[in-house]
Short mmCIF file of C-alpha atoms in Angstrom, two decimals:
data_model
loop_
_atom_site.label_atom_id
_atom_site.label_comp_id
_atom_site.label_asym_id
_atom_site.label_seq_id
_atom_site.Cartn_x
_atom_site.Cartn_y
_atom_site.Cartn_z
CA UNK I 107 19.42 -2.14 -41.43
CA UNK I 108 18.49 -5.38 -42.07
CA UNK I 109 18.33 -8.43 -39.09
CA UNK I 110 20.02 -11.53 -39.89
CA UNK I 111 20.05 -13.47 -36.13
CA UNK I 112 18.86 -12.98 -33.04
CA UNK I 113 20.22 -14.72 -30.26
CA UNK I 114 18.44 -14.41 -26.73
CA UNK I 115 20.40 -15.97 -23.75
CA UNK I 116 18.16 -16.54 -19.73
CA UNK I 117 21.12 -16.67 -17.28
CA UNK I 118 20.40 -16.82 -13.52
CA UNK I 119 22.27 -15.90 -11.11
CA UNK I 120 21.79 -18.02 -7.59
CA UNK I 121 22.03 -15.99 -4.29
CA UNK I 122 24.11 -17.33 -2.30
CA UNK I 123 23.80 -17.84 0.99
CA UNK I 124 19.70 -18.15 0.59
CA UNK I 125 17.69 -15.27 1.92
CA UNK I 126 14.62 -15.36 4.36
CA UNK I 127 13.68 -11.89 4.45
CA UNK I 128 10.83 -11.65 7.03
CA UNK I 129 7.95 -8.90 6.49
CA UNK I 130 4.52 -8.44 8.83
CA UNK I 131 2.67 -11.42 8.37
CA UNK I 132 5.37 -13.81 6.83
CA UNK I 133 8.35 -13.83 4.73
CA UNK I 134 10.04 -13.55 1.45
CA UNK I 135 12.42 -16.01 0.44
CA UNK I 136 15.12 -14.82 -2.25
CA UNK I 137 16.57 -17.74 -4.37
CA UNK I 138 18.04 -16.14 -7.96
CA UNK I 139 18.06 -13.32 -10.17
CA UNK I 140 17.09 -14.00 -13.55
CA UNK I 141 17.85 -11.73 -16.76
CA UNK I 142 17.88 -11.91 -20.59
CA UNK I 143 20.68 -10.96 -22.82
CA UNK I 144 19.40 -10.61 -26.13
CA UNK I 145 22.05 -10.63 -29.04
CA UNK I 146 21.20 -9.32 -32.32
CA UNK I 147 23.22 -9.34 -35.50
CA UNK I 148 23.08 -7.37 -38.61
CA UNK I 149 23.49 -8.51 -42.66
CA UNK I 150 26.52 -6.03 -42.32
CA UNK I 151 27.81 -8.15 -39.35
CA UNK I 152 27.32 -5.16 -36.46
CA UNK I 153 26.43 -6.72 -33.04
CA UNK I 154 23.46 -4.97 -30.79
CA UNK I 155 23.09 -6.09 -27.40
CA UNK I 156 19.77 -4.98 -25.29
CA UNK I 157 19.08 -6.75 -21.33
CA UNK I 158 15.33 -8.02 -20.50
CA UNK I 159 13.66 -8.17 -17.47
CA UNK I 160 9.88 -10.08 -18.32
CA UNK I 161 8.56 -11.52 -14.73
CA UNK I 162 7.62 -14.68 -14.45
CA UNK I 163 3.59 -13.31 -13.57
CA UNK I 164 3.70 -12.22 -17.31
CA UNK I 165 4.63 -14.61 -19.24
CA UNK I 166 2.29 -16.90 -17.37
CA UNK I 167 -0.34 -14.84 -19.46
CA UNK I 168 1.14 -16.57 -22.68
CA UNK I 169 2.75 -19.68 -21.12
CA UNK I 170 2.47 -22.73 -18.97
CA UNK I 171 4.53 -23.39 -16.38
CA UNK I 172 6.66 -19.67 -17.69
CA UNK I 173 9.97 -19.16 -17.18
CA UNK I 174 12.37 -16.62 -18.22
CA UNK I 175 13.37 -19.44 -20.53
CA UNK I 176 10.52 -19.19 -21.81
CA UNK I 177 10.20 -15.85 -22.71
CA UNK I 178 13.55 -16.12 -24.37
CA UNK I 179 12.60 -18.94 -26.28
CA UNK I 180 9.85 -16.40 -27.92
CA UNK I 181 11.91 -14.07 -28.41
CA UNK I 182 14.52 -16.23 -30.63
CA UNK I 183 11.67 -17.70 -32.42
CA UNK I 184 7.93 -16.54 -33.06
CA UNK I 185 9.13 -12.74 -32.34
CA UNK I 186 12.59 -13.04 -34.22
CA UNK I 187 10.78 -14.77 -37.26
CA UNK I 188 9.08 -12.12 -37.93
CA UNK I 189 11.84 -9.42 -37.85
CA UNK I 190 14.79 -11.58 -39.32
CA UNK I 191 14.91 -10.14 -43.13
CA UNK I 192 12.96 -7.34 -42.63
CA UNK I 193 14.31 -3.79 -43.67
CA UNK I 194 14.08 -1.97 -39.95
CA UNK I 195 14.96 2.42 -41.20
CA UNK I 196 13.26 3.06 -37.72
CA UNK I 197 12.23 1.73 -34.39
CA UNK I 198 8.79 2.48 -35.18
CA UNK I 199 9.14 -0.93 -37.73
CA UNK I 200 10.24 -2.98 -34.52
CA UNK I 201 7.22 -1.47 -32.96
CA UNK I 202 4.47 -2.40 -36.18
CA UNK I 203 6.14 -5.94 -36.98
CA UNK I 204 5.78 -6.90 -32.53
CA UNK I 205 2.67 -5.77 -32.64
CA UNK I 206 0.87 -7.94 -35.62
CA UNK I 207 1.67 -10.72 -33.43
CA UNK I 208 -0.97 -10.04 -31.43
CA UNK I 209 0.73 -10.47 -27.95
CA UNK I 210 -0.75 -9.62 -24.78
CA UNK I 211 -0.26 -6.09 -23.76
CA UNK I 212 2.65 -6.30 -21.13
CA UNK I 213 4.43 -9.22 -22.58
CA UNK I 214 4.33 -7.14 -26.19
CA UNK I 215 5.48 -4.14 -24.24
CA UNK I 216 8.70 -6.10 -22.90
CA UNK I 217 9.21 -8.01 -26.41
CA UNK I 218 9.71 -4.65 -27.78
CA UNK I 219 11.55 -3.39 -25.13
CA UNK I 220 13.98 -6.06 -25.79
CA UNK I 221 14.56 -4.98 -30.18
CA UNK I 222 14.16 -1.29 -29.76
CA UNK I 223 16.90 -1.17 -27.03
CA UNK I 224 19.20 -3.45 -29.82
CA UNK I 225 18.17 -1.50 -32.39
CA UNK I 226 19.43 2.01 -30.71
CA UNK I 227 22.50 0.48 -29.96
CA UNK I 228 23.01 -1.13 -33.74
CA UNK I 229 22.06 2.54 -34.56
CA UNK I 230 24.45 4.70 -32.60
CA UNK I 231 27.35 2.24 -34.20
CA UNK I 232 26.15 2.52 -37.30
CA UNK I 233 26.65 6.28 -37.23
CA UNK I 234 29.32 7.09 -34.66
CA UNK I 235 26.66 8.45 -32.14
CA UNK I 236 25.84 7.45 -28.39
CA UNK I 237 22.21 6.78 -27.72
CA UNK I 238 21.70 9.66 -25.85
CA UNK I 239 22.72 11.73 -28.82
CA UNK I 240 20.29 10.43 -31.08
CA UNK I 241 17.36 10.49 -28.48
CA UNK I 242 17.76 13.78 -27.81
CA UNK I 243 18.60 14.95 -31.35
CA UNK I 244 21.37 17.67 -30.94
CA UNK I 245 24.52 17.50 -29.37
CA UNK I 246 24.60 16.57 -25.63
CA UNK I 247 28.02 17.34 -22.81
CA UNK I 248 26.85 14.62 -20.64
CA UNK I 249 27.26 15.75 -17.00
CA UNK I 250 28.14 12.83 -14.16
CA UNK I 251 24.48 11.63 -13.50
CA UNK I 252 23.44 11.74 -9.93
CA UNK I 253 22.35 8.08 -8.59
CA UNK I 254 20.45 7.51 -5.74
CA UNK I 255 21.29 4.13 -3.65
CA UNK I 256 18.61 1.67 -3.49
CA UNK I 257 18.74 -1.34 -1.16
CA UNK I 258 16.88 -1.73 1.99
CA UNK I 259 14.89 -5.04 2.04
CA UNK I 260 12.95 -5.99 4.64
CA UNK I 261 14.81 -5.72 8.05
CA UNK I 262 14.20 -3.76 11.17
CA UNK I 263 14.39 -0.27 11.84
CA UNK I 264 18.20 -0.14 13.04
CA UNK I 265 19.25 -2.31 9.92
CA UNK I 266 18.01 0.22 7.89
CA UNK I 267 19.58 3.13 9.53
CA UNK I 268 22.32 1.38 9.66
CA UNK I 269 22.33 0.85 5.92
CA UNK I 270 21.53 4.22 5.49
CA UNK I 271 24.10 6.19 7.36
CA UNK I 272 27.44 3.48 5.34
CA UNK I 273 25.76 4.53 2.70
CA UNK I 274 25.99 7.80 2.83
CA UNK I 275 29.64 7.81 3.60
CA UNK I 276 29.96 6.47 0.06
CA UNK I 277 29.00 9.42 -1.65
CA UNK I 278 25.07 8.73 -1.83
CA UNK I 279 22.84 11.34 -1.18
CA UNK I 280 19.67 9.82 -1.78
CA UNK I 281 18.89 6.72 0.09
CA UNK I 282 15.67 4.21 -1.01
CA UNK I 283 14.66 1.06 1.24
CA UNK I 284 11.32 -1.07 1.10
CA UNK I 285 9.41 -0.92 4.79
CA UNK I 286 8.59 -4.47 5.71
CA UNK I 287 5.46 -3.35 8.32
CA UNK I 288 4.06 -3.13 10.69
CA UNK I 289 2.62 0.21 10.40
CA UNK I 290 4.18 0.99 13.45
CA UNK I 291 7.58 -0.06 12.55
CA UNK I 292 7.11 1.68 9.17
CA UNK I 293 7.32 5.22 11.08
CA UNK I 294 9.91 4.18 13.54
CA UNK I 295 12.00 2.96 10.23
CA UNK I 296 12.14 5.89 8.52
CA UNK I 297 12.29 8.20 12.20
CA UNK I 298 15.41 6.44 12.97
CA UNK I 299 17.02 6.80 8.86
CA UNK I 300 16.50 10.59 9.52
CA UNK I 301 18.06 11.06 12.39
CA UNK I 302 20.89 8.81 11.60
CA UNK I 303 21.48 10.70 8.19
CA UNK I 304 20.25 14.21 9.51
CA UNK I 305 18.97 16.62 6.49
CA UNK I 306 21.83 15.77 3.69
CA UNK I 307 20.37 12.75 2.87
CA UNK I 308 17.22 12.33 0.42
CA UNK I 309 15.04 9.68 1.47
CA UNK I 310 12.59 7.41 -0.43
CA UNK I 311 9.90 4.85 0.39
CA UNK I 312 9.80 1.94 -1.60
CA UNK I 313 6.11 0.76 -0.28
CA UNK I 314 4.97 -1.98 -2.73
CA UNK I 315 5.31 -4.79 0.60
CA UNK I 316 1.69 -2.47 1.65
CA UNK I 317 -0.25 -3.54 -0.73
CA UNK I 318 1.54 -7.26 -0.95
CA UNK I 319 1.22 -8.50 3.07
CA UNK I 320 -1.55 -10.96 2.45
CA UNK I 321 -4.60 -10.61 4.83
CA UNK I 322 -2.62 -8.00 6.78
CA UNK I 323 -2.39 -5.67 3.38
CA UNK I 324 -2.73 -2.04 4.69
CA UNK I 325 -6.28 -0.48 3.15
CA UNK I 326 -6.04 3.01 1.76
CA UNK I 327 -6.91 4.43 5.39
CA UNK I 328 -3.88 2.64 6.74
CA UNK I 329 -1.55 3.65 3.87
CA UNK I 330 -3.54 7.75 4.52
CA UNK I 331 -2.43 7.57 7.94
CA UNK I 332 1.29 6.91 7.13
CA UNK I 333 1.38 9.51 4.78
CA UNK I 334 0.17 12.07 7.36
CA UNK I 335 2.76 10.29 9.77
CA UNK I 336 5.56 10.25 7.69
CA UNK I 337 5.32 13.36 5.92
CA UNK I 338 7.45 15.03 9.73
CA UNK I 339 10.54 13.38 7.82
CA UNK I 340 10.31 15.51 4.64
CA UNK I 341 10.43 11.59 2.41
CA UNK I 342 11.71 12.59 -1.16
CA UNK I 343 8.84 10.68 -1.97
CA UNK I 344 6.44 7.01 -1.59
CA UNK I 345 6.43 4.89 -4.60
CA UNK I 346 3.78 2.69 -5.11
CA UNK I 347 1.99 2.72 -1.88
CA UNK I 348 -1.02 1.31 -3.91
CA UNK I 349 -1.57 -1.24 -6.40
CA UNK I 350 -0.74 -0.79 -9.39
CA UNK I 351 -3.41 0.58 -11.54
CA UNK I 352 -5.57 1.67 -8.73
CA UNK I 353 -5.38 4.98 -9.99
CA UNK I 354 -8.71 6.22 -8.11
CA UNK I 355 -6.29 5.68 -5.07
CA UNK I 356 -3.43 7.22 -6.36
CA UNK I 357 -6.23 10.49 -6.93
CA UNK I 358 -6.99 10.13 -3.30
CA UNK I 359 -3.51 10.40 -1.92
CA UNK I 360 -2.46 12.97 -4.32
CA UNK I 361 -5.93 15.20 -3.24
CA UNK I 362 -4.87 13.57 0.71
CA UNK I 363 -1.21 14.37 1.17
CA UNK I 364 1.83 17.00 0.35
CA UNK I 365 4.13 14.14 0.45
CA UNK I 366 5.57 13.43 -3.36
CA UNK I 367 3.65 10.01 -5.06
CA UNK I 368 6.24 8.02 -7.67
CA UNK I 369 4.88 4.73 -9.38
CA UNK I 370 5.19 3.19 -12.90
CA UNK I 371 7.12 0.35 -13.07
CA UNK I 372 4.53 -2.12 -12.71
CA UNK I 373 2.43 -0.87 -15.68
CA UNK I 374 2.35 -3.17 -18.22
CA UNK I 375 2.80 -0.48 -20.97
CA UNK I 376 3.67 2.98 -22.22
CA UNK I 377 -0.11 3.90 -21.97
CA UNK I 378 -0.51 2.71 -18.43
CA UNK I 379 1.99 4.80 -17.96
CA UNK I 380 0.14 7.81 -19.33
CA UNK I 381 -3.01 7.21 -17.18
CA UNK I 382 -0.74 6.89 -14.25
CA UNK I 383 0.54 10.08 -15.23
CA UNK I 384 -2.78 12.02 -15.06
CA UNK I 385 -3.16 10.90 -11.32
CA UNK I 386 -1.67 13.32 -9.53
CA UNK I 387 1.64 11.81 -9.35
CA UNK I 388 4.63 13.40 -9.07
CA UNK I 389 7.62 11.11 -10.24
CA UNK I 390 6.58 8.56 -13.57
CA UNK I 391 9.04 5.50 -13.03
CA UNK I 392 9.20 4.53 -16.37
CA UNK I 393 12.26 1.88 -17.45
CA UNK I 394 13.91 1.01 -21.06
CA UNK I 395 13.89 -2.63 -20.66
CA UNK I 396 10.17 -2.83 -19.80
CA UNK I 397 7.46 -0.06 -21.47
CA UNK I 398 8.54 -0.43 -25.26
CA UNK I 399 12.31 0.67 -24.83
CA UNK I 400 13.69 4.30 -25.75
CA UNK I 401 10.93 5.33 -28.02
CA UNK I 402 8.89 3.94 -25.47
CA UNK I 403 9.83 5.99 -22.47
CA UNK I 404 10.96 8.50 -25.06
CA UNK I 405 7.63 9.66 -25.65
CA UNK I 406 6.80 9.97 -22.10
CA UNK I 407 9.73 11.86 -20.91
CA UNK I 408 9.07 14.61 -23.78
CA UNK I 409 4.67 14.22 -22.23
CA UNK I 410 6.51 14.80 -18.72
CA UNK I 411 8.10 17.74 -19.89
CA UNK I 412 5.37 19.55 -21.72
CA UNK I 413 3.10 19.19 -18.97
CA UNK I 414 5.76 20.57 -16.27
CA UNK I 415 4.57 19.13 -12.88
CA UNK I 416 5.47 15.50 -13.39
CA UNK I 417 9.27 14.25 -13.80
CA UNK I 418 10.60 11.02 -15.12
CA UNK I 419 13.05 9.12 -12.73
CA UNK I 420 13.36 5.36 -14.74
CA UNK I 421 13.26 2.10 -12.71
CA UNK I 422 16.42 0.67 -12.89
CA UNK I 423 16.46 -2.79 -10.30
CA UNK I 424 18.96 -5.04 -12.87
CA UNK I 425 22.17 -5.31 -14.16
CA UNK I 426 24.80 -2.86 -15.29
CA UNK I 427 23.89 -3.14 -18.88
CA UNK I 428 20.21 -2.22 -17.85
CA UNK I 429 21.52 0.85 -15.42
CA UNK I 430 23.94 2.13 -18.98
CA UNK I 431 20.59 1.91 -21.46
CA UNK I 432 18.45 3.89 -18.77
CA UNK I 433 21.34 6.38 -18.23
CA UNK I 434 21.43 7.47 -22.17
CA UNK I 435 17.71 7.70 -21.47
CA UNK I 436 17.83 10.70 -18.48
CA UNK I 437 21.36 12.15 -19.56
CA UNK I 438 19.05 13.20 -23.10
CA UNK I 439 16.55 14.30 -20.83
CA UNK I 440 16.03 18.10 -20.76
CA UNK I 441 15.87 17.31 -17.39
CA UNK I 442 18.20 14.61 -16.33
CA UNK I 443 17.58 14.30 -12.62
CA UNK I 444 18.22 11.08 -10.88
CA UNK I 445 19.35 7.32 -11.92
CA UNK I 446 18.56 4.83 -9.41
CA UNK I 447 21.71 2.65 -8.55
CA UNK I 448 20.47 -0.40 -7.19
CA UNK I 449 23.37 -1.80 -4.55
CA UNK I 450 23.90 -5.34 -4.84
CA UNK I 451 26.54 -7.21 -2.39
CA UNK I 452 27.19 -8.96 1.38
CA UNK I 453 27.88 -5.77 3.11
CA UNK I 454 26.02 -3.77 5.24
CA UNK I 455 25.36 -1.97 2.26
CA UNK I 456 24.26 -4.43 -0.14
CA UNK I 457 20.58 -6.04 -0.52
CA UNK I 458 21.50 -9.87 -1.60
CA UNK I 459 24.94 -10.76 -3.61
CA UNK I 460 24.20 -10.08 -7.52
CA UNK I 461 27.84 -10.71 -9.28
CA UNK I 462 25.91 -11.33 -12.49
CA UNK I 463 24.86 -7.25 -12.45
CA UNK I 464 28.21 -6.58 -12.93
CA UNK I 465 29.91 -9.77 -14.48
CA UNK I 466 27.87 -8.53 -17.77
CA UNK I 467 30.00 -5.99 -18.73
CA UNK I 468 33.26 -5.71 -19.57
CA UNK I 469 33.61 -2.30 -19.53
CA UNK I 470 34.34 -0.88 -16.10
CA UNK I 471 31.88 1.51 -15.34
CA UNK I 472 33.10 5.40 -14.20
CA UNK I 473 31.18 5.54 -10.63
CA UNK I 474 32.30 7.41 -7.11
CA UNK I 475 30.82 9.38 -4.88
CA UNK I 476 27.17 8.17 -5.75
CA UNK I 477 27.43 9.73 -9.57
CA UNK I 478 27.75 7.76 -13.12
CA UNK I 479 29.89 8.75 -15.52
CA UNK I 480 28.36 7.26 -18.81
CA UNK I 481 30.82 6.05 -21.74
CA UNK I 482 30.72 8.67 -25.02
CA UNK I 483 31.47 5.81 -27.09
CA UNK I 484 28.71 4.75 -30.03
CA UNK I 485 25.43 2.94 -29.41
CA UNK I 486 24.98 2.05 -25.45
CA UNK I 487 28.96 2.88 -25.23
CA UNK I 488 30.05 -0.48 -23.43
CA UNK I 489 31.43 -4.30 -23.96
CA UNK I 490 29.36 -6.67 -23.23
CA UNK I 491 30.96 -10.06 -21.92
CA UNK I 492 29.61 -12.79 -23.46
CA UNK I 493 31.24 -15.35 -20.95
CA UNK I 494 28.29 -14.56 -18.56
CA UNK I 495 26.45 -17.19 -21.17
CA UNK I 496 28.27 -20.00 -20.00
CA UNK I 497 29.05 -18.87 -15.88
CA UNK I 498 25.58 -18.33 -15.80
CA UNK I 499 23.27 -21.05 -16.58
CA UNK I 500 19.07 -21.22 -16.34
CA UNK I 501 18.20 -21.93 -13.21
CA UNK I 502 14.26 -23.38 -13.60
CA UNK I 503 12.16 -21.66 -10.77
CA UNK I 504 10.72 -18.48 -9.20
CA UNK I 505 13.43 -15.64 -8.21
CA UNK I 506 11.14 -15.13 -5.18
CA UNK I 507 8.17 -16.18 -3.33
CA UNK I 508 6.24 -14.48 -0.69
CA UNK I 509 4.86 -16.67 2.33
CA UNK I 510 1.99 -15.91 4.23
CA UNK I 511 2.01 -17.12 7.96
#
């Protein structure tokens, strides 16, 4: 296929009322959500569509003063130059023609993210085929994909049983919150979500806020300890209870503790991935829109596979149209275990309101009882709306900030 335009689109999406999300040692404040819709265009006149999700930390690497704006601006222009006119027969072109530019490592990783996600979907039109048919190669009876519910941010140990146990009565069995500190709190948070939700309810630690608290920052004794503590509540698993690419500490806790270790989406690409991967770890958290799109994560789901003790569960913390392209990604998986469903809203329920997640699509999705249904229609299956353009203007500024007291 050949590329004639490329259209890239930064929306934001305020929250609304503001959020001041305290955490040990200060507090978060939640202004926006920011994404990319990228819109690409064939000679032939067949429309791809592909989400982004670049921080702001990364583009800072190639800009001043970087925005998502501004990552969208290289996308339509420096990055589309180069593909516009080109003959593309596979994504590995995308992959060659992104990399000659000679981008730094995580912002080339999410530039080509953005055009092999596009590309799969131009391809499955072209040829009548969902995604997750030509990933996997053969012909796949997509069963409903079990989602886990991921919310919890930053509250206090009853808020997040309380969370927990609504949630479940929606269908969820698999319940994922982020721990705000102290350690103390930490094991009374998860003590109380297991005996609100008994033993039919899956839960996981989001623990990034360790490793992010400023001068209070738990050291790897701390975060040992909580392991040992924790581990009396059978956790499905902690993800990223260490910084990223402190993989002699990942070593330790996997040599330290029973309890399951998940991490990945913070690598900045496919190979980070792969060194994670030798760590000990048990779940890879790979995701489409960040660590060089299907092929990308492609490649590491088949690695997970071969070597048998590691399983790929994608990162999935956007909009619907990022939750459809990492579902054709597991339901190809030969072992298609779990989706996470990020759960946006005012409720009890809901992290922050997020209308843009679902505003995106026009397609309404097939989800109950905490399980996705994925559309068997060509390419990524769905209709995007391209109103979301013009409801949801560039808002200049950081989605978050943390602030230490």
């Amino acid at each position: 296929m050949r590329v004639s335009e490329v259209s890239v689109y930064s929306l934001s999406c305020p929250i609304e009322p503001k959020q001041v999300r305290p955490f040990y040692g200060g507090f978060r404040r939640l202004h926006k959500r920011d994404f990319i819709l990228a819109v690409v265009e064939t000679a032939d006149g067949a429309v791809g569509y592909a989400p982004s999700g670049a921080s702001s930390s990364v583009m800072r690497e190639y800009f001043e003063d970087a925005s998502h704006d501004s990552f969208a601006d290289l996308l339509e222009t420096r990055i589309a130059d180069a593909i516009i006119g080109e003959e593309i027969d596979a994504p590995g072109d995308i992959t060659t023609t992104i990399q000659n530019l000679d981008l730094p490592t995580k912002l080339e990783s999410e530039a080509i993210s953005v055009f092999d996600v596009a590309y799969h979907d131009l391809w499955g039109k072209r040829v009548g085929e969902p995604v997750y048919e030509l990933l996997a190669d053969r012909d796949v009876q997509p069963e409903p994909l079990d989602m886990y519910a991921s919310a919890g941010m930053y509250m206090d140990p009853e808020g997040y049983a309380e969370q927990a146990s609504v949630i479940a009565v929606r269908g969820f069995d698999a319940y994922k919150y982020r721990p705000a500190g102290p350690p103390e709190e930490d094991i009374e948070t998860v003590r109380r979500i297991r005996e609100r939700v008994g033993d039919e309810m899956e839960i996981m630690i989001d623990a990034h806020t360790w490793w992010k608290l400023g001068e209070r920052s738990y050291d790897f004794q701390q975060v040992e300890r909580l392991f040992n503590e924790i581990e009396a509540y059978d956790p499905y698993w902690i993800e990223e209870p260490v910084q990223p690419a402190d993989y002699d500490a990942y070593e330790r806790l996997a040599a330290a503790t029973d309890v399951p270790l998940a991490g990945g989406e913070s690598e900045e690409s496919p190979s980070g991935l792969k060194r994670l991967s030798e760590t000990g770890v048990d779940y890879l958290q790979g995701d489409v829109r960040h660590h060089c799109g299907f092929t990308g994560c492609w490649e590491l789901i088949e690695a997970c596979a071969d070597d048998g003790s590691i399983t790929f569960v994608p990162h999935n913390f956007g909009t619907h149209l990022g939750l459809v392209a990492n579902a054709h990604l597991i339901t190809a998986s030969p072992e298609s275990p779990l989706l996470e469903y990020p759960l946006f809203g005012s409720d009890v329920a809901g992290m922050y309101p997020f209308p843009l997640a679902e505003d995106v699509l026009l397609t309404d999705l097939d989800i109950a009882d905490g399980q996705l249904r994925l559309p068997d229609r060509p390419g990524l299956g769905v209709e995007v709306d391209e109103s979301v353009i013009e409801d949801y203007p560039h808002v200049d500024g950081p989605w978050t900030e943390f602030v230490y007291e």
